[in-house]
Coordinates of C-alpha atoms in Angstrom, one line a residue:
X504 CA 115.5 -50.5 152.4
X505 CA 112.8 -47.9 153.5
X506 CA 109.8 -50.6 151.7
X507 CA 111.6 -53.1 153.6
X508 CA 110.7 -51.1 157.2
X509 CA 107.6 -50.9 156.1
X510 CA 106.8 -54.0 155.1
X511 CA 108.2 -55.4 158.4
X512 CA 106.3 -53.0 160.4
X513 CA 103.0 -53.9 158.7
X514 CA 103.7 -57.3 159.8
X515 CA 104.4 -57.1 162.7
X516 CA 101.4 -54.7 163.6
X517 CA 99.4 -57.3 162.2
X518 CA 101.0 -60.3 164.2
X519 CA 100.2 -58.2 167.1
X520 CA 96.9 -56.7 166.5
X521 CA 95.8 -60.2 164.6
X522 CA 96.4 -61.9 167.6
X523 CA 95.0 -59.5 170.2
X524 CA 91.1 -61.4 169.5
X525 CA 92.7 -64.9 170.5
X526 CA 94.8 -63.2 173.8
X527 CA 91.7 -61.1 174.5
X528 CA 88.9 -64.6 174.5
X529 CA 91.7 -65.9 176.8
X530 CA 91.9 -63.1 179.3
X531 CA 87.9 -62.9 179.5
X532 CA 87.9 -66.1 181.3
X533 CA 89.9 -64.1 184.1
X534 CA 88.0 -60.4 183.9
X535 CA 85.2 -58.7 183.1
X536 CA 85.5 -56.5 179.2
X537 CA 86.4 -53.3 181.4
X538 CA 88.8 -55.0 183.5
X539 CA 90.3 -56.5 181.1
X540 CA 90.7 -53.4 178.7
X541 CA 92.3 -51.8 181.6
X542 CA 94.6 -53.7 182.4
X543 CA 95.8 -54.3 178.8
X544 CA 96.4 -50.4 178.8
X545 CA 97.9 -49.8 181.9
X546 CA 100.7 -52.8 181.1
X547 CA 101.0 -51.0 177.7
X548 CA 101.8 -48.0 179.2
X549 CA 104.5 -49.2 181.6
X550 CA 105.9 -51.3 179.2
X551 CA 106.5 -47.9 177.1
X552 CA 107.5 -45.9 180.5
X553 CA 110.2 -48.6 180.4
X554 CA 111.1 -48.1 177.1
X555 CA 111.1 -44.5 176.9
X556 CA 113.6 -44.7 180.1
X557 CA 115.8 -47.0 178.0
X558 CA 115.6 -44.2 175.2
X559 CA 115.9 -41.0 177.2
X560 CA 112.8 -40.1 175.4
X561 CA 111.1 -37.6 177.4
X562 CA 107.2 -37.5 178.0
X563 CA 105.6 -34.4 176.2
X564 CA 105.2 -30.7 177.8
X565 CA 103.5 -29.4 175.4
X566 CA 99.4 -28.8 176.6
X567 CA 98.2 -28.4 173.2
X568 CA 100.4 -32.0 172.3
X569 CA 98.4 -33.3 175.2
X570 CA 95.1 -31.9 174.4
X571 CA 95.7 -34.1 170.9
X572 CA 97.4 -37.6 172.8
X573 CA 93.8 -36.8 174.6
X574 CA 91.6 -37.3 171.6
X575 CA 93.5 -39.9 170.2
X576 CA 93.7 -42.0 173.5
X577 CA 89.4 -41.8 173.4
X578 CA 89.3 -42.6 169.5
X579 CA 91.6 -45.2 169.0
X580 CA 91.8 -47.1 172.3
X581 CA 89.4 -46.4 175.5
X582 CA 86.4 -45.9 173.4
X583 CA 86.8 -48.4 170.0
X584 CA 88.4 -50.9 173.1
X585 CA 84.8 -51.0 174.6
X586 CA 82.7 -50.9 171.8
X587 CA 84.0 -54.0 170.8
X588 CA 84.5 -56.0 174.4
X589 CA 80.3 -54.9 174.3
X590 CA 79.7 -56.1 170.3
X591 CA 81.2 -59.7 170.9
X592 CA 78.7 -60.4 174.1
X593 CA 76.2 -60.4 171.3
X594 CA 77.5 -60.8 167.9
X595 CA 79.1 -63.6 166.4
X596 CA 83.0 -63.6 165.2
X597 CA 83.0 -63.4 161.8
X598 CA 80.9 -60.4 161.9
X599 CA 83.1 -58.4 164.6
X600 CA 86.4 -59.5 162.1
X601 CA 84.1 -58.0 159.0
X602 CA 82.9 -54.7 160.4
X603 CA 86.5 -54.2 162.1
X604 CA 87.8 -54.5 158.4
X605 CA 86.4 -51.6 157.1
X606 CA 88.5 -49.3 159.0
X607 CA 90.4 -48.7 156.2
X608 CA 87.2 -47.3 154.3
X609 CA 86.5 -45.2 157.3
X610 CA 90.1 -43.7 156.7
X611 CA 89.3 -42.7 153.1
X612 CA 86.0 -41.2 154.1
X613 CA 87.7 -39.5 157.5
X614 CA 91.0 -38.1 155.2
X615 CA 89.1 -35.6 152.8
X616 CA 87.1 -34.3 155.6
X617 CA 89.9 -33.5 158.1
X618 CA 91.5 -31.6 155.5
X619 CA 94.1 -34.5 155.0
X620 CA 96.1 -36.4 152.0
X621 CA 95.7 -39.8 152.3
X622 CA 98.2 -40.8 149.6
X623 CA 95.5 -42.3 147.4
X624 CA 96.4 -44.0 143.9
X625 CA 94.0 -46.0 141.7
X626 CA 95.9 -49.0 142.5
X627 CA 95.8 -48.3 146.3
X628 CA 91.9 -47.8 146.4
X629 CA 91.2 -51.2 144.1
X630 CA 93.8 -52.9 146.7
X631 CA 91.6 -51.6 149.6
X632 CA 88.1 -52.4 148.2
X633 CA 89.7 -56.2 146.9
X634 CA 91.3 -56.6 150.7
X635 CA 87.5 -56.2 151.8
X636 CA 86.2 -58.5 149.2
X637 CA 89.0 -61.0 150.8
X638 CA 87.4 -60.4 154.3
X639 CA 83.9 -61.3 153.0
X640 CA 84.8 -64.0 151.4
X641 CA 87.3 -65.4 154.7
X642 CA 84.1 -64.5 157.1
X643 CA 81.1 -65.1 155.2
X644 CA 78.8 -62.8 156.9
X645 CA 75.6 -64.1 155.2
X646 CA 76.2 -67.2 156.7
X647 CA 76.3 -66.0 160.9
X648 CA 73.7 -64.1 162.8
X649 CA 73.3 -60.4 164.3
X650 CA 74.5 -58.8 161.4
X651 CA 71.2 -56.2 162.5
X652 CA 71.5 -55.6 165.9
X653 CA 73.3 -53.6 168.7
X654 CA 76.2 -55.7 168.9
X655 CA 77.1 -55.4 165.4
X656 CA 76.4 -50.6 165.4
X657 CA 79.1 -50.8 168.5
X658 CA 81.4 -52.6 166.4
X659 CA 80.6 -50.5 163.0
X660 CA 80.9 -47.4 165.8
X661 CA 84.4 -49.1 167.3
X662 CA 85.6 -49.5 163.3
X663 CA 84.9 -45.5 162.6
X664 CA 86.2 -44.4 165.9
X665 CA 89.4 -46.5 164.8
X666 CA 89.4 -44.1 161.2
X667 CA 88.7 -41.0 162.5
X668 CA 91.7 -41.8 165.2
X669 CA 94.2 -43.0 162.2
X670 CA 93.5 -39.6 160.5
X671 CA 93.7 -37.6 163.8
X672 CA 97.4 -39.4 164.5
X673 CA 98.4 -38.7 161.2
X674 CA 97.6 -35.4 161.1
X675 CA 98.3 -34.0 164.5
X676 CA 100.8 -36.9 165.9
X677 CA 102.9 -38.0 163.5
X678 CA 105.2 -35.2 162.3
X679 CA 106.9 -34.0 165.5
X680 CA 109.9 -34.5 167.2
X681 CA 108.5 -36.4 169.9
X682 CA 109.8 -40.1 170.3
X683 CA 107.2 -42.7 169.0
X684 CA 107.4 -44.2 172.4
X685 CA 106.9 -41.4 174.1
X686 CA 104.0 -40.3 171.9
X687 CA 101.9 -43.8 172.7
X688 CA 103.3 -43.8 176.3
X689 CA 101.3 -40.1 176.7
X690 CA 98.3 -41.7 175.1
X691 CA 98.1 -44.8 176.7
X692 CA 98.2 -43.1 180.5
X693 CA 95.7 -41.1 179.1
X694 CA 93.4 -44.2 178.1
X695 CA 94.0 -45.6 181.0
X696 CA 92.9 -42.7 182.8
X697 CA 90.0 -43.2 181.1
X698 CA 88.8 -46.9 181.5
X699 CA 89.6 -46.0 185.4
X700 CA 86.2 -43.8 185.3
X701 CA 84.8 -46.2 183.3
X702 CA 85.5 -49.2 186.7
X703 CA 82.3 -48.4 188.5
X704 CA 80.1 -49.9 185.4
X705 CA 81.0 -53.6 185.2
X706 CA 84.6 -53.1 186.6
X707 CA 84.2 -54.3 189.9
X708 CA 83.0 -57.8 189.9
X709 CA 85.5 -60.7 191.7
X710 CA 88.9 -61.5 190.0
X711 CA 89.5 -65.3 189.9
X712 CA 93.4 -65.6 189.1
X713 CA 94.6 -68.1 186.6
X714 CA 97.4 -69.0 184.9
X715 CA 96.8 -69.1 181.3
X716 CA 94.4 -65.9 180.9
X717 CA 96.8 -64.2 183.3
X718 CA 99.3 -64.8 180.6
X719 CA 97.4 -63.5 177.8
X720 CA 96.9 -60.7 179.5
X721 CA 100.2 -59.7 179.7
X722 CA 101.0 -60.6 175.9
X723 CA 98.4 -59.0 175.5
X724 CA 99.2 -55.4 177.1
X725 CA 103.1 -55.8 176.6
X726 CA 102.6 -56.7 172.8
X727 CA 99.5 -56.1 170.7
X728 CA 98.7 -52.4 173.1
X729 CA 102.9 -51.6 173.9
X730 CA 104.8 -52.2 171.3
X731 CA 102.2 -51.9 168.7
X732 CA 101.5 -48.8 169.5
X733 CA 105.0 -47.3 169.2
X734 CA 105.1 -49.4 165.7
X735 CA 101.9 -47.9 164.6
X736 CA 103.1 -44.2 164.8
X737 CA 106.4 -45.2 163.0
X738 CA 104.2 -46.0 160.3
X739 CA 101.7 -43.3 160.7
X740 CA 105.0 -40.8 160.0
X741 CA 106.8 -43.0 157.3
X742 CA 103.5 -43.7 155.2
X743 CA 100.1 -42.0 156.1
X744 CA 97.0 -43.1 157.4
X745 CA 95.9 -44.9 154.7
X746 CA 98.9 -47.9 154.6
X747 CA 98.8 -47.5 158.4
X748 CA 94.9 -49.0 158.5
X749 CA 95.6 -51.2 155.8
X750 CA 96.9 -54.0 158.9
X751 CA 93.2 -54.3 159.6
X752 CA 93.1 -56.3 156.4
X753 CA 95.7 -58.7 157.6
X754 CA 94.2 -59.5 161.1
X755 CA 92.2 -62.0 160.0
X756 CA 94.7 -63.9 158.4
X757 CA 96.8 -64.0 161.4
X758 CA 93.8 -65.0 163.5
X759 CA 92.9 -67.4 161.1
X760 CA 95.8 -69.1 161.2
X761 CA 96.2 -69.2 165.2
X762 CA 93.3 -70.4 165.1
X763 CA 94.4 -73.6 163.0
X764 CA 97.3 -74.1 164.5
X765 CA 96.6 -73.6 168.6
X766 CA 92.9 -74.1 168.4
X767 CA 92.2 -76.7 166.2
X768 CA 90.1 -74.9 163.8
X769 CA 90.0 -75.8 160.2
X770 CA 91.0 -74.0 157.2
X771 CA 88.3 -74.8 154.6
X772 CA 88.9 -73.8 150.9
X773 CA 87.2 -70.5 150.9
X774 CA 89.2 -68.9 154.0
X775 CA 91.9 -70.3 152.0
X776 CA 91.0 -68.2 148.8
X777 CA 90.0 -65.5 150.8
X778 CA 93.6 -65.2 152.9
X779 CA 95.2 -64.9 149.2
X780 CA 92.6 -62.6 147.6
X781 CA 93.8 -60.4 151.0
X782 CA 97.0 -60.8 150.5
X783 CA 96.7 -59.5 147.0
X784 CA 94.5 -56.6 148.1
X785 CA 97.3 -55.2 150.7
X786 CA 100.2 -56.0 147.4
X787 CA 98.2 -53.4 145.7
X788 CA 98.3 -51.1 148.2
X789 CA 102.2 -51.3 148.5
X790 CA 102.6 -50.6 144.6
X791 CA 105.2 -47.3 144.9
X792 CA 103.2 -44.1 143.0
X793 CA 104.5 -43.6 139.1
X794 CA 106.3 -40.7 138.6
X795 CA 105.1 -38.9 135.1
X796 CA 106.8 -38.9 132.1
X797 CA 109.4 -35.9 132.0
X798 CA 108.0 -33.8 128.7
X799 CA 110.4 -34.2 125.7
X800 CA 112.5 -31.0 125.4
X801 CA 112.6 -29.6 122.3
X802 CA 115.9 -28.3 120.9
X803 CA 115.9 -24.7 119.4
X804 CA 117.6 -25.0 115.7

């Protein structure tokens, strides 16, 4: 039953997440990157307001619990949030979806040097380095442009600041008492907090209102930032780091297909192959550890 959470919560964090690219090139024809990444944080943090009300899960009052809902609100959404909204003005998709796969490598380079476990097996590190062999092969990167330039570092920089921050929650975040939607309630008035200071630099041009980006806006804050968030420290407490990044490998399947199916965008044979050689990554990542052998015990004559 507990695999059966878990499984569920991966998917849906990657339903959520995946989708986030396809509600966030909607929104952009509405706002501006900072706008926009404002917006999608304050709506996440009302949405968890709301839930933590319907809970009776009480905000933090702890200053050293918000000195760390501080760090993680910079790490893993105002900073890696804008990173990328500045990488995709200059670098094409299938890059950003690449370099925002190897989060999970920056998890198991973050983990030792934090002073952290990260639950590593044989079978989970091949299922890692296959998922990013899937993502290559879903993307090709050697086929697009601005693999070297400034777009593509932000996004690299937005992919490490999203490691270091799954560490960080594990680590410091994870194993209290606190409510998980109390914990990404804290962090997300805390983002937002941030991206308000951040208005002045591209954050006040003209709103034109529209229906359809207006409503991916909202998915977008409610859902993939909201919800997601609360989801993602459940599984930050139930299995690590490590299994918690490993939804950056799904993402691109699930954009991949919205993509096919609300965009019109074909599935050629090599996404195909590389959505299953994913999928096979992330089943090695779920293989439970082997317990050893118990020693015979010898019987005294």
């Amino acid at each position: 039953m507990g695999e059966t959470k878990t499984l569920l919560r991966i998917g849906a964090l990657a339903l959520m997440w995946g989708s986030s690219f396809f509600w966030i090139k909607l929104g952009l024809g509405m706002f501006s990157p900072v706008q926009l990444v404002l917006a999608r944080l304050v709506l996440g943090a009302a949405m968890l307001l709301v839930l933590c009300r319907l809970q009776r899960a009480k905000l933090p009052r702890d200053r050293r619990m918000w000195g760390h809902l501080a760090v993680a609100a910079f790490f893993h959404n105002a900073l890696p949030f804008l990173l990328f909204a500045i990488g995709e003005t200059t670098v094409d998709s299938g890059i950003t979806g690449v370099l925002n796969s190897t989060t999970p490598l920056w998890v198991l380079l973050a983990a030792p040097l934090m002073g952290t476990s990260s639950r590593m097996t044989g079978a989970r590190f091949a299922g890692l380095l296959i998922g990013l062999g899937g993502i290559l092969l879903i993307f090709a990167p050697w086929q697009a442009s601005g693999l070297l330039s400034w777009g593509a570092l932000a996004c690299l920089a937005a992919a490490a600041s999203y490691g270091f921050a799954f560490v960080y929650e594990g680590k410091y975040l994870s194993d209290t008492s606190l409510s998980p939607y109390a914990t990404s309630a804290g962090q997300m008035l805390l983002a937002s907090g941030m991206l308000v200071l951040a208005l002045p630099v591209g954050g006040l041009t003209p709103v034109h209102v529209s229906p359809g980006p207006l409503l991916a806006v909202l998915v977008l804050g409610i859902g993939s930032t909201g919800f997601a968030f609360a989801l993602n420290y459940q599984l930050l407490a139930s299995e690590g780091a490590v299994a918690a990044s490993v939804v950056g490998y799904l993402l691109p399947v699930v954009s991949v297909l919205l993509g096919a199916l609300f965009l019109g965008e074909q599935l050629h044979l090599r996404v195909i192959a590389g959505m299953v050689v994913v999928l096979g990554g992330v089943a090695l990542t779920r293989l439970p550890n082997r317990a050893p052998a118990p020693e015979p015990v010898m019987e005294r004559v």
